[in-house]
mmCIF file of N, CA, C and O in Angstrom:
data_model
loop_
_atom_site.group_PDB
_atom_site.id
_atom_site.type_symbol
_atom_site.label_atom_id
_atom_site.label_comp_id
_atom_site.label_asym_id
_atom_site.label_seq_id
_atom_site.Cartn_x
_atom_site.Cartn_y
_atom_site.Cartn_z
ATOM 1 N N ARG E 1 7.202 5.762 1.915
ATOM 2 C CA ARG E 1 6.365 5.177 2.760
ATOM 3 C C ARG E 1 4.936 5.432 2.649
ATOM 4 O O ARG E 1 4.826 6.855 2.499
ATOM 5 N N VAL E 2 4.186 4.506 2.850
ATOM 6 C CA VAL E 2 2.990 4.989 2.941
ATOM 7 C C VAL E 2 2.171 4.383 4.209
ATOM 8 O O VAL E 2 2.216 3.221 4.561
ATOM 9 N N GLU E 3 0.992 5.122 4.669
ATOM 10 C CA GLU E 3 0.204 4.920 5.490
ATOM 11 C C GLU E 3 -1.352 5.069 5.356
ATOM 12 O O GLU E 3 -1.668 6.121 4.767
ATOM 13 N N VAL E 4 -2.117 4.095 5.703
ATOM 14 C CA VAL E 4 -3.753 4.319 5.122
ATOM 15 C C VAL E 4 -4.297 3.908 6.622
ATOM 16 O O VAL E 4 -3.909 2.874 7.222
ATOM 17 N N TYR E 5 -5.513 4.696 6.918
ATOM 18 C CA TYR E 5 -6.501 4.226 7.913
ATOM 19 C C TYR E 5 -7.710 4.934 7.579
ATOM 20 O O TYR E 5 -8.079 5.976 6.710
ATOM 21 N N ASP E 6 -8.805 4.545 8.363
ATOM 22 C CA ASP E 6 -10.138 5.105 8.127
ATOM 23 C C ASP E 6 -10.059 6.330 9.029
ATOM 24 O O ASP E 6 -9.882 6.675 10.438
ATOM 25 N N ASN E 7 -10.385 7.607 8.104
ATOM 26 C CA ASN E 7 -10.188 8.970 8.617
ATOM 27 C C ASN E 7 -11.688 9.434 9.654
ATOM 28 O O ASN E 7 -11.699 10.538 10.035
ATOM 29 N N GLY E 8 -12.487 8.632 9.561
ATOM 30 C CA GLY E 8 -13.854 8.916 10.094
ATOM 31 C C GLY E 8 -14.405 7.935 11.140
ATOM 32 O O GLY E 8 -13.455 7.529 11.757
ATOM 33 N N VAL E 9 -15.574 7.705 10.884
ATOM 34 C CA VAL E 9 -16.111 6.829 11.927
ATOM 35 C C VAL E 9 -15.784 5.499 11.128
ATOM 36 O O VAL E 9 -15.769 5.109 9.935
ATOM 37 N N ILE E 10 -15.264 4.600 11.806
ATOM 38 C CA ILE E 10 -14.858 3.386 11.711
ATOM 39 C C ILE E 10 -16.255 2.432 10.918
ATOM 40 O O ILE E 10 -17.004 2.081 11.911
ATOM 41 N N ASP E 11 -16.153 2.302 9.810
ATOM 42 C CA ASP E 11 -17.756 1.747 9.376
ATOM 43 C C ASP E 11 -17.466 0.562 8.505
ATOM 44 O O ASP E 11 -18.263 -0.062 7.606
ATOM 45 N N ASN E 12 -16.280 -0.276 8.809
ATOM 46 C CA ASN E 12 -16.221 -1.637 8.157
ATOM 47 C C ASN E 12 -15.697 -1.373 6.518
ATOM 48 O O ASN E 12 -16.027 -2.349 5.903
ATOM 49 N N ASP E 13 -15.315 -0.371 6.444
ATOM 50 C CA ASP E 13 -14.519 -0.075 5.129
ATOM 51 C C ASP E 13 -13.657 -1.325 4.607
ATOM 52 O O ASP E 13 -12.633 -1.352 5.743
ATOM 53 N N ILE E 14 -13.457 -1.686 3.288
ATOM 54 C CA ILE E 14 -12.128 -2.941 3.230
ATOM 55 C C ILE E 14 -11.975 -2.223 1.759
ATOM 56 O O ILE E 14 -12.564 -2.213 1.127
ATOM 57 N N ILE E 15 -10.733 -2.136 1.906
ATOM 58 C CA ILE E 15 -10.218 -1.835 0.655
ATOM 59 C C ILE E 15 -8.814 -2.563 0.026
ATOM 60 O O ILE E 15 -8.597 -3.722 1.215
ATOM 61 N N SER E 16 -8.741 -2.704 -1.173
ATOM 62 C CA SER E 16 -7.032 -3.266 -1.617
ATOM 63 C C SER E 16 -6.443 -2.061 -2.141
ATOM 64 O O SER E 16 -6.921 -1.377 -2.756
ATOM 65 N N LEU E 17 -5.086 -1.981 -2.097
ATOM 66 C CA LEU E 17 -4.361 -1.052 -2.589
ATOM 67 C C LEU E 17 -3.366 -1.605 -3.775
ATOM 68 O O LEU E 17 -3.035 -2.981 -3.556
ATOM 69 N N PHE E 18 -3.205 -1.159 -4.962
ATOM 70 C CA PHE E 18 -2.377 -1.456 -6.019
ATOM 71 C C PHE E 18 -1.390 -0.453 -6.341
ATOM 72 O O PHE E 18 -1.596 0.693 -6.122
ATOM 73 N N PHE E 19 0.104 -0.976 -6.465
ATOM 74 C CA PHE E 19 1.219 0.074 -6.924
ATOM 75 C C PHE E 19 1.334 -0.405 -8.036
ATOM 76 O O PHE E 19 2.076 -1.483 -8.392
ATOM 77 N N ASN E 20 1.646 0.538 -8.960
ATOM 78 C CA ASN E 20 1.787 0.018 -10.207
ATOM 79 C C ASN E 20 1.210 -1.120 -10.860
ATOM 80 O O ASN E 20 1.978 -2.068 -11.554
ATOM 81 N N ASN E 21 -0.004 -1.462 -10.671
ATOM 82 C CA ASN E 21 -1.050 -2.407 -11.172
ATOM 83 C C ASN E 21 -0.652 -3.597 -10.431
ATOM 84 O O ASN E 21 -1.169 -4.775 -10.710
ATOM 85 N N LYS E 22 0.085 -3.928 -9.422
ATOM 86 C CA LYS E 22 0.519 -4.779 -8.637
ATOM 87 C C LYS E 22 -0.276 -4.496 -7.050
ATOM 88 O O LYS E 22 -0.151 -3.806 -6.554
ATOM 89 N N GLU E 23 -1.004 -5.953 -6.880
ATOM 90 C CA GLU E 23 -1.662 -5.593 -5.605
ATOM 91 C C GLU E 23 -0.642 -5.836 -4.169
ATOM 92 O O GLU E 23 0.368 -6.612 -4.438
ATOM 93 N N VAL E 24 -0.731 -4.700 -3.591
ATOM 94 C CA VAL E 24 0.124 -4.725 -2.168
ATOM 95 C C VAL E 24 -0.488 -4.680 -0.785
ATOM 96 O O VAL E 24 -0.059 -4.882 0.082
ATOM 97 N N LEU E 25 -1.680 -4.275 -1.123
ATOM 98 C CA LEU E 25 -2.721 -4.741 -0.025
ATOM 99 C C LEU E 25 -3.952 -5.426 -0.251
ATOM 100 O O LEU E 25 -4.384 -5.016 -0.951
ATOM 101 N N HIS E 26 -4.514 -6.513 0.231
ATOM 102 C CA HIS E 26 -5.349 -7.627 -0.183
ATOM 103 C C HIS E 26 -6.588 -7.506 0.798
ATOM 104 O O HIS E 26 -6.475 -7.487 2.278
ATOM 105 N N GLN E 27 -7.876 -6.961 0.495
ATOM 106 C CA GLN E 27 -9.027 -6.873 1.056
ATOM 107 C C GLN E 27 -8.885 -6.807 2.543
ATOM 108 O O GLN E 27 -9.004 -7.847 3.548
ATOM 109 N N THR E 28 -8.307 -5.446 2.969
ATOM 110 C CA THR E 28 -7.973 -5.207 4.407
ATOM 111 C C THR E 28 -8.948 -4.426 5.174
ATOM 112 O O THR E 28 -9.293 -3.078 4.256
ATOM 113 N N SER E 29 -9.541 -4.301 6.323
ATOM 114 C CA SER E 29 -10.325 -3.664 6.999
ATOM 115 C C SER E 29 -9.788 -2.283 7.358
ATOM 116 O O SER E 29 -8.583 -2.381 7.711
ATOM 117 N N LEU E 30 -10.336 -1.279 6.967
ATOM 118 C CA LEU E 30 -9.744 0.368 7.383
ATOM 119 C C LEU E 30 -10.138 0.313 9.272
ATOM 120 O O LEU E 30 -11.372 0.211 9.382
ATOM 121 N N THR E 31 -9.051 0.792 10.075
ATOM 122 C CA THR E 31 -9.531 1.057 11.514
ATOM 123 C C THR E 31 -8.804 2.380 11.637
ATOM 124 O O THR E 31 -7.981 2.991 11.119
ATOM 125 N N HIS E 32 -8.826 2.724 12.623
ATOM 126 C CA HIS E 32 -7.964 4.029 13.320
ATOM 127 C C HIS E 32 -6.572 4.133 13.228
ATOM 128 O O HIS E 32 -5.952 4.654 13.320
ATOM 129 N N LYS E 33 -6.043 2.860 13.224
ATOM 130 C CA LYS E 33 -4.661 2.353 13.416
ATOM 131 C C LYS E 33 -4.080 2.383 11.737
ATOM 132 O O LYS E 33 -4.461 1.502 11.021
ATOM 133 N N ALA E 34 -3.348 2.898 11.606
ATOM 134 C CA ALA E 34 -2.671 2.988 10.233
ATOM 135 C C ALA E 34 -1.646 1.908 9.960
ATOM 136 O O ALA E 34 -1.027 1.063 10.446
ATOM 137 N N ILE E 35 -2.057 1.514 8.854
ATOM 138 C CA ILE E 35 -1.440 0.218 7.831
ATOM 139 C C ILE E 35 -0.182 1.034 7.511
ATOM 140 O O ILE E 35 -0.461 1.807 6.466
ATOM 141 N N ARG E 36 0.959 0.270 7.464
ATOM 142 C CA ARG E 36 2.081 0.910 6.976
ATOM 143 C C ARG E 36 2.648 -0.006 6.105
ATOM 144 O O ARG E 36 2.714 -1.198 6.163
ATOM 145 N N LEU E 37 2.975 0.705 4.672
ATOM 146 C CA LEU E 37 3.959 -0.113 3.558
ATOM 147 C C LEU E 37 4.901 0.611 3.036
ATOM 148 O O LEU E 37 5.232 2.075 3.198
ATOM 149 N N LYS E 38 5.981 -0.013 2.690
ATOM 150 C CA LYS E 38 6.749 0.601 1.974
ATOM 151 C C LYS E 38 7.015 0.121 0.886
ATOM 152 O O LYS E 38 7.191 -0.994 0.498
ATOM 153 N N LEU E 39 7.081 1.244 -0.406
ATOM 154 C CA LEU E 39 7.123 0.870 -1.480
ATOM 155 C C LEU E 39 8.266 1.564 -2.555
ATOM 156 O O LEU E 39 8.670 2.829 -1.831
ATOM 157 N N ALA E 40 8.628 0.865 -3.173
ATOM 158 C CA ALA E 40 9.954 1.221 -3.594
ATOM 159 C C ALA E 40 9.593 2.047 -5.259
ATOM 160 O O ALA E 40 8.895 1.460 -6.140
ATOM 161 N N LEU E 41 9.444 3.150 -5.376
ATOM 162 C CA LEU E 41 9.352 3.801 -6.501
ATOM 163 C C LEU E 41 10.325 3.489 -7.914
ATOM 164 O O LEU E 41 11.629 3.136 -7.725
ATOM 165 N N ASP E 42 9.483 3.053 -8.940
ATOM 166 C CA ASP E 42 10.256 2.751 -10.112
ATOM 167 C C ASP E 42 10.696 3.776 -11.033
ATOM 168 O O ASP E 42 9.565 4.682 -11.634
ATOM 169 N N SER E 43 12.098 4.244 -11.052
ATOM 170 C CA SER E 43 12.306 5.375 -11.695
ATOM 171 C C SER E 43 12.297 5.212 -13.299
ATOM 172 O O SER E 43 12.724 6.246 -14.010
ATOM 173 N N THR E 44 11.872 4.096 -13.608
ATOM 174 C CA THR E 44 12.003 4.187 -15.185
ATOM 175 C C THR E 44 10.949 4.151 -15.952
ATOM 176 O O THR E 44 10.531 4.532 -16.988
ATOM 177 N N LEU E 45 9.850 4.506 -14.904
ATOM 178 C CA LEU E 45 8.273 4.693 -15.323
ATOM 179 C C LEU E 45 8.219 6.536 -15.420
ATOM 180 O O LEU E 45 8.830 7.014 -14.243
ATOM 181 N N ALA E 46 7.523 6.863 -16.390
ATOM 182 C CA ALA E 46 7.277 8.294 -16.144
ATOM 183 C C ALA E 46 6.534 8.958 -14.919
ATOM 184 O O ALA E 46 6.478 9.597 -14.395
ATOM 185 N N TYR E 47 5.655 7.936 -14.242
ATOM 186 C CA TYR E 47 4.774 8.166 -12.557
ATOM 187 C C TYR E 47 4.692 6.923 -12.426
ATOM 188 O O TYR E 47 4.652 5.777 -13.156
ATOM 189 N N ASN E 48 4.602 6.725 -10.898
ATOM 190 C CA ASN E 48 4.161 5.741 -10.436
ATOM 191 C C ASN E 48 2.700 5.765 -9.800
ATOM 192 O O ASN E 48 2.428 7.026 -9.378
ATOM 193 N N GLU E 49 2.060 4.974 -10.001
ATOM 194 C CA GLU E 49 0.593 4.845 -9.377
ATOM 195 C C GLU E 49 0.183 4.215 -8.294
ATOM 196 O O GLU E 49 0.509 3.211 -8.690
ATOM 197 N N LEU E 50 -0.446 4.844 -7.504
ATOM 198 C CA LEU E 50 -1.224 4.437 -6.385
ATOM 199 C C LEU E 50 -2.945 4.233 -6.168
ATOM 200 O O LEU E 50 -3.235 5.322 -6.349
ATOM 201 N N SER E 51 -3.550 3.051 -6.387
ATOM 202 C CA SER E 51 -4.761 3.018 -6.426
ATOM 203 C C SER E 51 -5.659 2.362 -5.293
ATOM 204 O O SER E 51 -5.295 1.173 -4.924
ATOM 205 N N MET E 52 -6.516 2.855 -4.745
ATOM 206 C CA MET E 52 -7.369 2.418 -3.878
ATOM 207 C C MET E 52 -8.747 2.031 -4.377
ATOM 208 O O MET E 52 -9.575 2.479 -5.003
ATOM 209 N N TYR E 53 -8.635 0.477 -4.038
ATOM 210 C CA TYR E 53 -10.194 -0.208 -4.760
ATOM 211 C C TYR E 53 -11.062 -0.561 -3.568
ATOM 212 O O TYR E 53 -10.660 -0.959 -2.323
ATOM 213 N N ALA E 54 -12.331 0.055 -3.621
ATOM 214 C CA ALA E 54 -13.261 -0.389 -2.273
ATOM 215 C C ALA E 54 -13.539 -1.566 -2.740
ATOM 216 O O ALA E 54 -14.240 -1.906 -3.898
ATOM 217 N N GLU E 55 -13.247 -2.571 -1.673
ATOM 218 C CA GLU E 55 -14.226 -3.936 -1.978
ATOM 219 C C GLU E 55 -15.625 -4.097 -1.202
ATOM 220 O O GLU E 55 -16.075 -4.810 -1.533
ATOM 221 N N ASN E 56 -15.535 -2.945 -0.749
ATOM 222 C CA ASN E 56 -17.194 -2.786 -0.089
ATOM 223 C C ASN E 56 -17.369 -1.163 0.038
ATOM 224 O O ASN E 56 -16.666 -0.257 -0.183
ATOM 225 N N LEU E 57 -18.714 -0.803 0.595
ATOM 226 C CA LEU E 57 -18.964 0.577 0.975
ATOM 227 C C LEU E 57 -18.803 0.995 2.508
ATOM 228 O O LEU E 57 -19.462 1.927 2.730
ATOM 229 N N GLY E 58 -18.635 -0.090 2.972
ATOM 230 C CA GLY E 58 -18.763 0.125 4.746
ATOM 231 C C GLY E 58 -20.354 0.272 5.086
ATOM 232 O O GLY E 58 -21.273 -0.006 4.140
ATOM 233 N N THR E 59 -20.447 0.853 5.968
ATOM 234 C CA THR E 59 -22.132 1.061 6.742
ATOM 235 C C THR E 59 -22.526 2.635 6.101
ATOM 236 O O THR E 59 -23.515 2.922 6.290
ATOM 237 N N ILE E 60 -21.065 3.403 6.134
ATOM 238 C CA ILE E 60 -21.513 4.651 5.393
ATOM 239 C C ILE E 60 -20.904 4.937 4.086
ATOM 240 O O ILE E 60 -19.254 5.198 4.264
ATOM 241 N N PRO E 61 -21.574 4.898 3.210
ATOM 242 C CA PRO E 61 -21.036 4.915 1.598
ATOM 243 C C PRO E 61 -20.669 6.512 1.618
ATOM 244 O O PRO E 61 -21.249 7.343 2.004
ATOM 245 N N PRO E 62 -19.446 6.767 0.613
ATOM 246 C CA PRO E 62 -18.574 5.897 0.011
ATOM 247 C C PRO E 62 -17.560 5.391 0.971
ATOM 248 O O PRO E 62 -17.491 5.695 2.257
ATOM 249 N N ASN E 63 -16.642 4.698 0.605
ATOM 250 C CA ASN E 63 -15.144 4.172 1.028
ATOM 251 C C ASN E 63 -14.086 5.325 1.129
ATOM 252 O O ASN E 63 -14.042 6.022 0.012
ATOM 253 N N THR E 64 -13.998 6.032 2.424
ATOM 254 C CA THR E 64 -12.877 6.876 2.594
ATOM 255 C C THR E 64 -11.830 6.314 3.302
ATOM 256 O O THR E 64 -11.874 5.779 4.481
ATOM 257 N N ALA E 65 -10.869 7.029 2.855
ATOM 258 C CA ALA E 65 -9.349 6.804 3.797
ATOM 259 C C ALA E 65 -8.556 7.812 3.714
ATOM 260 O O ALA E 65 -8.412 8.631 2.574
ATOM 261 N N ALA E 66 -7.611 7.923 4.706
ATOM 262 C CA ALA E 66 -6.594 8.993 4.834
ATOM 263 C C ALA E 66 -5.467 8.113 4.331
ATOM 264 O O ALA E 66 -5.161 7.266 4.792
ATOM 265 N N MET E 67 -4.766 9.058 3.620
ATOM 266 C CA MET E 67 -3.591 8.169 3.190
ATOM 267 C C MET E 67 -2.352 9.357 3.359
ATOM 268 O O MET E 67 -2.569 10.519 3.142
ATOM 269 N N ILE E 68 -1.355 9.102 4.203
ATOM 270 C CA ILE E 68 -0.221 9.603 4.580
ATOM 271 C C ILE E 68 1.092 9.052 3.623
ATOM 272 O O ILE E 68 1.325 7.757 3.563
ATOM 273 N N ILE E 69 1.740 9.708 2.839
ATOM 274 C CA ILE E 69 2.821 9.464 1.950
ATOM 275 C C ILE E 69 4.127 10.100 2.153
ATOM 276 O O ILE E 69 4.056 11.672 2.381
ATOM 277 N N TYR E 70 5.175 9.679 2.653
ATOM 278 C CA TYR E 70 6.417 10.468 2.934
ATOM 279 C C TYR E 70 7.265 10.340 2.080
ATOM 280 O O TYR E 70 7.544 9.137 1.392
ATOM 281 N N ASP E 71 7.687 11.174 1.447
ATOM 282 C CA ASP E 71 8.474 11.435 0.656
ATOM 283 C C ASP E 71 10.010 12.008 0.938
ATOM 284 O O ASP E 71 10.028 13.344 1.249
ATOM 285 N N GLY E 72 10.969 11.278 1.370
ATOM 286 C CA GLY E 72 11.988 11.602 2.160
ATOM 287 C C GLY E 72 11.510 12.336 3.334
ATOM 288 O O GLY E 72 11.160 11.868 4.371
ATOM 289 N N ASN E 73 11.685 13.315 3.663
ATOM 290 C CA ASN E 73 11.449 14.063 4.807
ATOM 291 C C ASN E 73 9.998 14.929 4.799
ATOM 292 O O ASN E 73 9.284 15.517 5.871
ATOM 293 N N THR E 74 9.409 14.894 3.704
ATOM 294 C CA THR E 74 8.261 15.680 3.566
ATOM 295 C C THR E 74 6.909 14.664 3.465
ATOM 296 O O THR E 74 6.960 13.543 3.164
ATOM 297 N N ARG E 75 5.974 15.117 4.309
ATOM 298 C CA ARG E 75 4.684 14.314 4.497
ATOM 299 C C ARG E 75 3.528 14.929 3.833
ATOM 300 O O ARG E 75 3.416 16.072 3.971
ATOM 301 N N HIS E 76 2.644 14.175 2.975
ATOM 302 C CA HIS E 76 1.923 14.470 2.129
ATOM 303 C C HIS E 76 0.501 13.573 2.750
ATOM 304 O O HIS E 76 0.380 12.567 2.785
ATOM 305 N N GLU E 77 -0.537 14.581 3.074
ATOM 306 C CA GLU E 77 -1.585 13.768 3.852
ATOM 307 C C GLU E 77 -3.122 14.038 2.657
ATOM 308 O O GLU E 77 -3.230 15.083 2.308
ATOM 309 N N LEU E 78 -3.686 12.807 2.514
ATOM 310 C CA LEU E 78 -4.740 12.958 1.498
ATOM 311 C C LEU E 78 -5.910 12.117 1.887
ATOM 312 O O LEU E 78 -5.914 11.371 2.774
ATOM 313 N N ILE E 79 -7.309 12.822 1.488
ATOM 314 C CA ILE E 79 -8.400 11.841 1.548
ATOM 315 C C ILE E 79 -8.674 11.311 0.230
ATOM 316 O O ILE E 79 -8.969 11.635 -0.639
ATOM 317 N N LEU E 80 -8.752 9.936 0.374
ATOM 318 C CA LEU E 80 -9.471 9.280 -0.715
ATOM 319 C C LEU E 80 -10.684 8.700 -0.867
ATOM 320 O O LEU E 80 -11.228 7.980 0.495
ATOM 321 N N THR E 81 -11.286 8.850 -1.323
ATOM 322 C CA THR E 81 -12.794 8.308 -1.650
ATOM 323 C C THR E 81 -12.971 7.487 -2.947
ATOM 324 O O THR E 81 -12.342 7.749 -4.177
ATOM 325 N N SER E 82 -13.721 6.078 -2.537
ATOM 326 C CA SER E 82 -13.950 5.310 -3.806
ATOM 327 C C SER E 82 -15.116 4.680 -3.511
ATOM 328 O O SER E 82 -15.429 4.767 -2.508
ATOM 329 N N ASP E 83 -15.727 4.158 -4.549
ATOM 330 C CA ASP E 83 -16.997 3.476 -4.452
ATOM 331 C C ASP E 83 -16.859 2.045 -5.577
ATOM 332 O O ASP E 83 -15.901 1.694 -6.244
ATOM 333 N N LEU E 84 -18.001 1.347 -5.594
ATOM 334 C CA LEU E 84 -17.632 -0.171 -6.304
ATOM 335 C C LEU E 84 -17.927 0.521 -7.723
ATOM 336 O O LEU E 84 -17.557 -0.424 -8.541
ATOM 337 N N ASP E 85 -17.872 1.619 -8.459
ATOM 338 C CA ASP E 85 -17.708 2.089 -9.782
ATOM 339 C C ASP E 85 -16.334 2.725 -10.272
ATOM 340 O O ASP E 85 -15.934 2.851 -11.173
ATOM 341 N N GLN E 86 -15.977 3.422 -8.859
ATOM 342 C CA GLN E 86 -14.850 4.709 -9.150
ATOM 343 C C GLN E 86 -13.661 4.168 -8.090
ATOM 344 O O GLN E 86 -13.873 3.967 -7.231
ATOM 345 N N THR E 87 -12.287 3.992 -8.862
ATOM 346 C CA THR E 87 -11.046 3.766 -7.912
ATOM 347 C C THR E 87 -10.561 5.272 -7.647
ATOM 348 O O THR E 87 -10.345 5.986 -8.551
ATOM 349 N N ALA E 88 -9.893 5.276 -6.181
ATOM 350 C CA ALA E 88 -8.926 6.583 -6.168
ATOM 351 C C ALA E 88 -7.953 6.269 -6.444
ATOM 352 O O ALA E 88 -7.185 5.182 -6.140
ATOM 353 N N THR E 89 -7.007 7.056 -7.385
ATOM 354 C CA THR E 89 -5.663 6.980 -7.952
ATOM 355 C C THR E 89 -4.801 8.072 -7.646
ATOM 356 O O THR E 89 -5.164 9.120 -7.977
ATOM 357 N N ILE E 90 -3.616 7.958 -7.209
ATOM 358 C CA ILE E 90 -2.615 9.168 -7.073
ATOM 359 C C ILE E 90 -1.663 8.631 -8.146
ATOM 360 O O ILE E 90 -1.188 7.331 -8.078
ATOM 361 N N ARG E 91 -0.883 9.608 -8.687
ATOM 362 C CA ARG E 91 0.035 9.518 -9.435
ATOM 363 C C ARG E 91 1.549 10.117 -8.697
ATOM 364 O O ARG E 91 1.254 11.299 -8.741
ATOM 365 N N LEU E 92 2.326 9.968 -8.872
ATOM 366 C CA LEU E 92 3.191 10.230 -8.211
ATOM 367 C C LEU E 92 4.548 10.338 -9.231
ATOM 368 O O LEU E 92 4.813 9.445 -9.955
ATOM 369 N N LYS E 93 5.086 11.531 -9.374
ATOM 370 C CA LYS E 93 5.809 12.061 -10.390
ATOM 371 C C LYS E 93 6.996 12.622 -9.781
ATOM 372 O O LYS E 93 7.118 13.347 -9.056
ATOM 373 N N LYS E 94 8.169 12.316 -10.458
ATOM 374 C CA LYS E 94 9.338 12.480 -9.647
ATOM 375 C C LYS E 94 9.564 13.970 -10.121
ATOM 376 O O LYS E 94 9.647 14.534 -11.325
ATOM 377 N N LYS E 95 9.909 14.931 -9.123
ATOM 378 C CA LYS E 95 9.973 16.460 -9.652
ATOM 379 C C LYS E 95 11.321 16.820 -10.044
ATOM 380 O O LYS E 95 12.761 16.315 -9.768
ATOM 381 N N GLU E 96 11.160 17.578 -11.014
ATOM 382 C CA GLU E 96 12.274 18.349 -11.926
ATOM 383 C C GLU E 96 12.854 19.318 -11.314
ATOM 384 O O GLU E 96 12.595 20.138 -10.547
ATOM 385 N N HIS E 97 14.131 18.939 -10.905
ATOM 386 C CA HIS E 97 15.273 20.022 -10.425
ATOM 387 C C HIS E 97 15.693 20.900 -11.260
ATOM 388 O O HIS E 97 15.633 20.752 -12.301
ATOM 389 N N GLN E 98 15.413 22.275 -10.956
ATOM 390 C CA GLN E 98 16.078 23.493 -11.935
ATOM 391 C C GLN E 98 17.277 23.830 -11.466
ATOM 392 O O GLN E 98 17.542 23.711 -10.378
#
């Protein structure tokens, strides 16, 4: 499960999210309220990729978002930053058991 929201001043940031190159969130405004997505990992891939594309820069550039990724019982919190030239991308890789 993934949650994404504006982690700072609400400044009209608009993003799109792509999961393994497929759009899963289209031109959505970020607010203090989390947007929740359930994404199924593809076990046939070496890694799964989640990318945040800035549709604008809001009123306070760059475009920033807090993202929380739930991996079973573990919660991972990240701050993503993107602008009109660079996209924030997270690669998810299955942990090797020893």
